[in-house]
Amino acid sequence: MPQEAAKYPLVDLVRQSPPFDIDHVPDDAWMKDKVILITGGASGFGAGFLKRWAAAGAVIIAADIDVRNGDRLVQEVKKATGNPNVYFLHCDVTDWQSQVNLFREAAKLSPHGGIDTVVANAGISQGKRPFEEPIHLDRANPPPPDTAVLDVNLTGVVYTIHLALWYLPRNPGSSPASPNSTPSATLRDRHLMLMASVAGLMPIPAAPLYGASKHAVVGLYRTLRSSSFMHGVRVSMLCPYFIDTPMADTSIRVAMAGGTLGEVGDVVEAATRFAADPRVVGRAVFVGPKLKVKQDEAGDWRLVEGKDQDAEQRAIWEIYPHDFESSDVFQRRLVSLMNRVTEIRGWTGWAQDMVAAILYGLRSWWR
């Protein structure tokens, strides 16, 4: 069936690059000497980014509230990679002045005095009190809800973006981001990477504030990429599924029993493709568990069971590719694929994951 012609396309006007090539692997040499600032850099995705990019020769400034893990990680990475330009700075992303000081110090640590990429990665999954379980509201002075998730995941991200939009356009030696740039010749960059979540694409039960914060990050990305060209800044976004990190606590692992978790390595790979290739402008991806899939004649992806030489393993999927062209059908396809994975694994997969989740909780408690 012929496709309907796109009406009023804005792709060229907003300087958006062509659709993201999932199979393209950039040259790590493109990251050498790039100065990258990562919030939430002491653990999880942030630590994965730091290790990979430091090994590629980038200058890394990792920031986190967790000084102990941050300092330890940086020393380990310096020793493992031989890269002396890896730094850790304390930062509370919910504190505006703390972030102001972070960016100022990062620029001082930069060999050329500027920042090429800012990764707004800091985030938490929950506060101390469940939002849907209000307490003591019958008192004369009832306590307000715990909004720590919003403070970190939204306010902190807004602060990071605001500062990035000042520093990136002023990066010495950089030029406005362009899909037509030559990676090997682009020594300086202007790149803002946002970390959202699958919770920004669909509702996650029992996590209203986390979902609200990540939906907000998705909204920030979709809006910023339509106007950031005015500052010469390219914006990208990652939306990880439930990934095997410390943020996936026992409750998440129990809830996911019978399904499957994604791998940190796939998230790092997706982020590296964004960070290394200056031609990728205004693109976003979902990163989930590796699926064995095959595309049918209608263009839909189907899960493949058993052997099929035409099938491929895929964990990275582009999302919101048609904001400036036509409507997006990613969510329907994604939900269908994830539900199909659970059906295939059945009760055996559920039992295995339940045992693993309980053991994970016991190990965390023992430590």
Short mmCIF file of C-alpha atoms in Angstrom, two decimals, residues 19-279:
data_model
loop_
_atom_site.label_atom_id
_atom_site.label_comp_id
_atom_site.label_asym_id
_atom_site.label_seq_id
_atom_site.Cartn_x
_atom_site.Cartn_y
_atom_site.Cartn_z
CA PRO A 19 17.27 8.22 10.36
CA PHE A 20 19.65 6.66 12.87
CA ASP A 21 21.65 3.79 11.37
CA ILE A 22 21.36 1.07 14.00
CA ASP A 23 24.06 -1.03 12.34
CA HIS A 24 26.67 1.71 11.98
CA VAL A 25 29.52 1.47 14.48
CA PRO A 26 31.50 4.72 14.81
CA ASP A 27 35.27 4.86 15.11
CA ASP A 28 36.31 5.25 18.76
CA ALA A 29 39.11 7.51 17.51
CA TRP A 30 36.45 10.15 16.89
CA MET A 31 36.16 10.51 20.68
CA LYS A 32 39.82 11.11 21.37
CA ASP A 33 40.44 14.37 23.26
CA LYS A 34 36.71 15.21 23.36
CA VAL A 35 35.79 16.76 26.73
CA ILE A 36 32.72 15.07 28.20
CA LEU A 37 30.86 16.03 31.36
CA ILE A 38 28.69 13.29 32.91
CA THR A 39 26.33 13.86 35.81
CA GLY A 40 25.56 10.74 37.85
CA GLY A 41 28.94 9.41 36.80
CA ALA A 42 29.84 7.30 39.85
CA SER A 43 27.74 4.22 39.06
CA GLY A 44 25.31 2.61 36.64
CA PHE A 45 25.18 4.01 33.12
CA GLY A 46 27.43 6.93 34.04
CA ALA A 47 30.21 4.62 35.15
CA GLY A 48 29.79 2.58 31.96
CA PHE A 49 30.10 5.71 29.82
CA LEU A 50 33.16 6.84 31.76
CA LYS A 51 35.01 3.54 31.31
CA ARG A 52 34.27 3.23 27.59
CA TRP A 53 35.01 6.82 26.65
CA ALA A 54 38.12 7.13 28.82
CA ALA A 55 39.48 4.04 27.05
CA ALA A 56 38.89 5.84 23.74
CA GLY A 57 41.04 8.77 24.89
CA ALA A 58 38.34 11.27 25.84
CA VAL A 59 38.72 13.77 28.67
CA ILE A 60 36.07 12.78 31.23
CA ILE A 61 34.69 14.87 34.07
CA ALA A 62 32.34 12.70 36.12
CA ALA A 63 30.11 14.32 38.72
CA ASP A 64 28.08 12.69 41.45
CA ILE A 65 26.94 13.08 45.05
CA ASP A 66 28.62 9.75 45.84
CA VAL A 67 32.19 10.88 46.47
CA ARG A 68 33.49 7.53 47.71
CA ASN A 69 32.45 5.54 44.63
CA GLY A 70 33.30 8.40 42.29
CA ASP A 71 36.87 8.78 43.52
CA ARG A 72 37.41 5.01 43.53
CA LEU A 73 36.03 4.63 39.99
CA VAL A 74 38.20 7.39 38.55
CA GLN A 75 41.37 5.95 40.08
CA GLU A 76 40.53 2.49 38.74
CA VAL A 77 39.82 3.81 35.24
CA LYS A 78 43.00 5.89 35.15
CA LYS A 79 45.02 2.82 36.06
CA ALA A 80 43.20 0.52 33.62
CA THR A 81 43.27 2.87 30.62
CA GLY A 82 46.42 4.87 31.18
CA ASN A 83 44.34 7.98 30.53
CA PRO A 84 45.30 10.71 33.05
CA ASN A 85 42.49 13.03 31.95
CA VAL A 86 39.72 11.45 34.00
CA TYR A 87 38.33 13.50 36.86
CA PHE A 88 35.69 13.27 39.55
CA LEU A 89 33.89 16.27 41.03
CA HIS A 90 31.29 16.29 43.77
CA CYS A 91 27.95 17.70 42.65
CA ASP A 92 24.42 17.72 44.01
CA VAL A 93 22.39 18.15 40.83
CA THR A 94 19.38 19.44 42.81
CA ASP A 95 21.46 22.43 43.94
CA TRP A 96 21.80 25.16 41.30
CA GLN A 97 25.04 26.60 42.67
CA SER A 98 26.55 23.13 42.90
CA GLN A 99 25.95 22.65 39.18
CA VAL A 100 27.23 26.14 38.38
CA ASN A 101 30.45 25.29 40.21
CA LEU A 102 30.63 21.94 38.40
CA PHE A 103 30.50 23.47 34.92
CA ARG A 104 33.01 26.18 35.86
CA GLU A 105 35.46 23.63 37.23
CA ALA A 106 34.93 21.34 34.22
CA ALA A 107 35.86 24.18 31.87
CA LYS A 108 39.01 24.79 33.93
CA LEU A 109 39.98 21.11 33.75
CA SER A 110 39.40 21.03 29.98
CA PRO A 111 42.67 21.25 28.01
CA HIS A 112 41.07 23.67 25.55
CA GLY A 113 38.82 25.47 28.04
CA GLY A 114 35.48 24.15 26.80
CA ILE A 115 33.05 21.22 26.91
CA ASP A 116 32.17 19.08 23.87
CA THR A 117 29.44 16.84 25.31
CA VAL A 118 27.19 17.14 28.35
CA VAL A 119 25.41 13.98 29.49
CA ALA A 120 22.45 14.67 31.80
CA ASN A 121 22.50 11.24 33.38
CA ALA A 122 21.91 11.70 37.12
CA GLY A 123 18.70 10.07 38.31
CA ILE A 124 16.99 8.11 41.07
CA SER A 125 14.05 5.70 40.89
CA GLN A 126 12.19 6.52 44.10
CA GLY A 127 12.15 8.67 47.20
CA LYS A 128 11.84 7.64 50.84
CA ARG A 129 8.02 7.68 50.98
CA PRO A 130 5.66 6.26 48.34
CA PHE A 131 3.75 9.05 46.60
CA GLU A 132 0.51 7.05 46.50
CA GLU A 133 0.55 6.41 50.24
CA PRO A 134 0.05 9.82 51.90
CA ILE A 135 0.55 9.91 55.66
CA HIS A 136 -0.44 12.20 58.55
CA LEU A 137 -2.64 14.43 56.42
CA ASP A 138 -5.01 14.68 59.39
CA ARG A 139 -2.43 16.63 61.38
CA ALA A 140 -2.50 20.39 61.79
CA ASN A 141 0.69 20.66 59.74
CA PRO A 142 0.68 17.66 57.41
CA PRO A 143 3.97 16.74 55.67
CA PRO A 144 4.31 17.45 51.95
CA PRO A 145 4.90 14.57 49.53
CA ASP A 146 8.44 13.35 48.97
CA THR A 147 9.46 14.96 45.68
CA ALA A 148 13.10 13.83 45.66
CA VAL A 149 12.55 11.98 42.36
CA LEU A 150 11.35 15.18 40.68
CA ASP A 151 14.14 17.19 42.29
CA VAL A 152 16.84 14.93 40.82
CA ASN A 153 15.28 13.67 37.60
CA LEU A 154 13.59 16.86 36.44
CA THR A 155 14.87 19.94 38.28
CA GLY A 156 18.43 18.61 38.19
CA VAL A 157 18.14 17.86 34.47
CA VAL A 158 16.69 21.31 33.77
CA TYR A 159 19.66 22.88 35.58
CA THR A 160 22.08 20.75 33.55
CA ILE A 161 20.40 21.63 30.25
CA HIS A 162 20.31 25.33 31.09
CA LEU A 163 24.03 25.39 31.83
CA ALA A 164 24.84 23.22 28.80
CA LEU A 165 23.06 25.67 26.52
CA TRP A 166 25.44 28.35 27.76
CA TYR A 167 28.69 26.37 27.63
CA LEU A 168 28.25 24.30 24.46
CA PRO A 169 27.74 27.18 21.99
CA ARG A 170 30.79 28.86 23.56
CA ASN A 171 33.02 25.79 23.21
CA PRO A 172 36.28 27.19 21.78
CA GLY A 173 37.04 25.91 18.30
CA SER A 174 33.58 24.39 17.76
CA SER A 175 31.18 25.00 14.90
CA PRO A 176 27.38 24.67 14.77
CA ALA A 177 26.35 21.02 14.75
CA SER A 178 25.51 19.67 11.30
CA PRO A 179 24.47 16.33 9.79
CA ASN A 180 26.97 17.11 7.04
CA SER A 181 30.02 17.33 9.30
CA THR A 182 33.03 15.07 8.87
CA PRO A 183 33.59 13.06 12.07
CA SER A 184 37.36 12.62 11.71
CA ALA A 185 37.76 16.36 11.13
CA THR A 186 35.35 17.52 13.87
CA LEU A 187 37.74 18.10 16.76
CA ARG A 188 35.24 20.02 18.88
CA ASP A 189 31.53 19.35 19.38
CA ARG A 190 28.34 20.84 20.83
CA HIS A 191 26.40 17.83 22.04
CA LEU A 192 23.72 17.49 24.73
CA MET A 193 22.68 13.93 25.61
CA LEU A 194 19.59 13.34 27.75
CA MET A 195 18.93 10.13 29.67
CA ALA A 196 15.22 9.36 29.84
CA SER A 197 13.69 5.89 30.29
CA VAL A 198 11.06 3.49 29.06
CA ALA A 199 9.02 5.18 31.82
CA GLY A 200 9.01 8.24 29.59
CA LEU A 201 7.40 6.27 26.77
CA MET A 202 4.70 4.35 28.61
CA PRO A 203 3.16 4.15 32.09
CA ILE A 204 5.01 2.19 34.77
CA PRO A 205 2.67 1.08 37.60
CA ALA A 206 3.47 2.30 41.13
CA ALA A 207 6.02 4.85 39.89
CA PRO A 208 3.99 8.01 39.16
CA LEU A 209 6.69 10.58 40.00
CA TYR A 210 9.42 8.64 38.23
CA GLY A 211 7.17 8.32 35.19
CA ALA A 212 6.29 12.01 35.35
CA SER A 213 9.95 13.00 35.53
CA LYS A 214 10.95 10.82 32.58
CA HIS A 215 7.97 11.90 30.48
CA ALA A 216 9.18 15.44 31.16
CA VAL A 217 12.68 14.61 29.92
CA VAL A 218 11.19 13.15 26.74
CA GLY A 219 9.19 16.36 26.33
CA LEU A 220 12.31 18.45 26.84
CA TYR A 221 14.15 16.44 24.20
CA ARG A 222 11.38 16.58 21.60
CA THR A 223 11.07 20.32 22.08
CA LEU A 224 14.76 21.16 22.29
CA ARG A 225 15.66 19.28 19.13
CA SER A 226 13.28 21.50 17.21
CA SER A 227 15.09 24.66 18.28
CA SER A 228 18.60 23.79 19.47
CA PHE A 229 19.93 24.34 15.93
CA MET A 230 19.65 28.04 16.71
CA HIS A 231 22.51 27.54 19.19
CA GLY A 232 24.36 25.10 16.97
CA VAL A 233 23.77 22.38 19.55
CA ARG A 234 22.82 18.83 18.68
CA VAL A 235 20.52 16.99 21.10
CA SER A 236 20.16 13.23 21.53
CA MET A 237 18.26 11.01 23.96
CA LEU A 238 18.41 7.45 25.28
CA CYS A 239 15.42 5.63 26.78
CA PRO A 240 16.65 2.44 28.46
CA TYR A 241 14.25 -0.38 29.29
CA PHE A 242 14.65 -2.18 32.63
CA ILE A 243 18.43 -2.69 32.66
CA ASP A 244 20.57 -4.83 34.94
CA THR A 245 21.94 -2.00 37.13
CA PRO A 246 21.73 -1.18 40.87
CA MET A 247 18.63 0.92 40.07
CA ALA A 248 16.84 -2.31 39.18
CA ASP A 249 16.23 -3.28 42.81
CA THR A 250 14.54 -6.43 44.10
CA SER A 251 11.02 -5.07 43.59
CA ILE A 252 11.73 -4.38 39.91
CA ARG A 253 13.35 -7.78 39.42
CA VAL A 254 10.35 -9.49 41.00
CA ALA A 255 7.98 -7.48 38.81
CA MET A 256 10.04 -8.39 35.74
CA ALA A 257 10.12 -12.11 36.54
CA GLY A 258 9.28 -14.01 33.35
CA GLY A 259 10.40 -11.12 31.19
CA THR A 260 13.99 -10.07 30.64
CA LEU A 261 16.35 -7.25 31.61
CA GLY A 262 18.52 -5.33 29.20
CA GLU A 263 22.31 -5.04 29.46
CA VAL A 264 24.36 -2.00 30.44
CA GLY A 265 26.72 -2.70 27.53
CA ASP A 266 23.97 -2.04 24.99
CA VAL A 267 23.13 1.30 26.61
CA VAL A 268 26.81 2.26 26.57
CA GLU A 269 27.04 1.24 22.91
CA ALA A 270 24.05 3.39 21.97
CA ALA A 271 25.41 6.37 23.90
CA THR A 272 28.81 5.95 22.26
CA ARG A 273 27.25 6.12 18.80
CA PHE A 274 25.67 9.46 19.75
CA ALA A 275 28.77 10.86 21.46
CA ALA A 276 31.28 9.80 18.80
CA ASP A 277 29.41 10.76 15.62
CA PRO A 278 28.77 14.52 15.24
CA ARG A 279 26.55 13.82 12.23
#
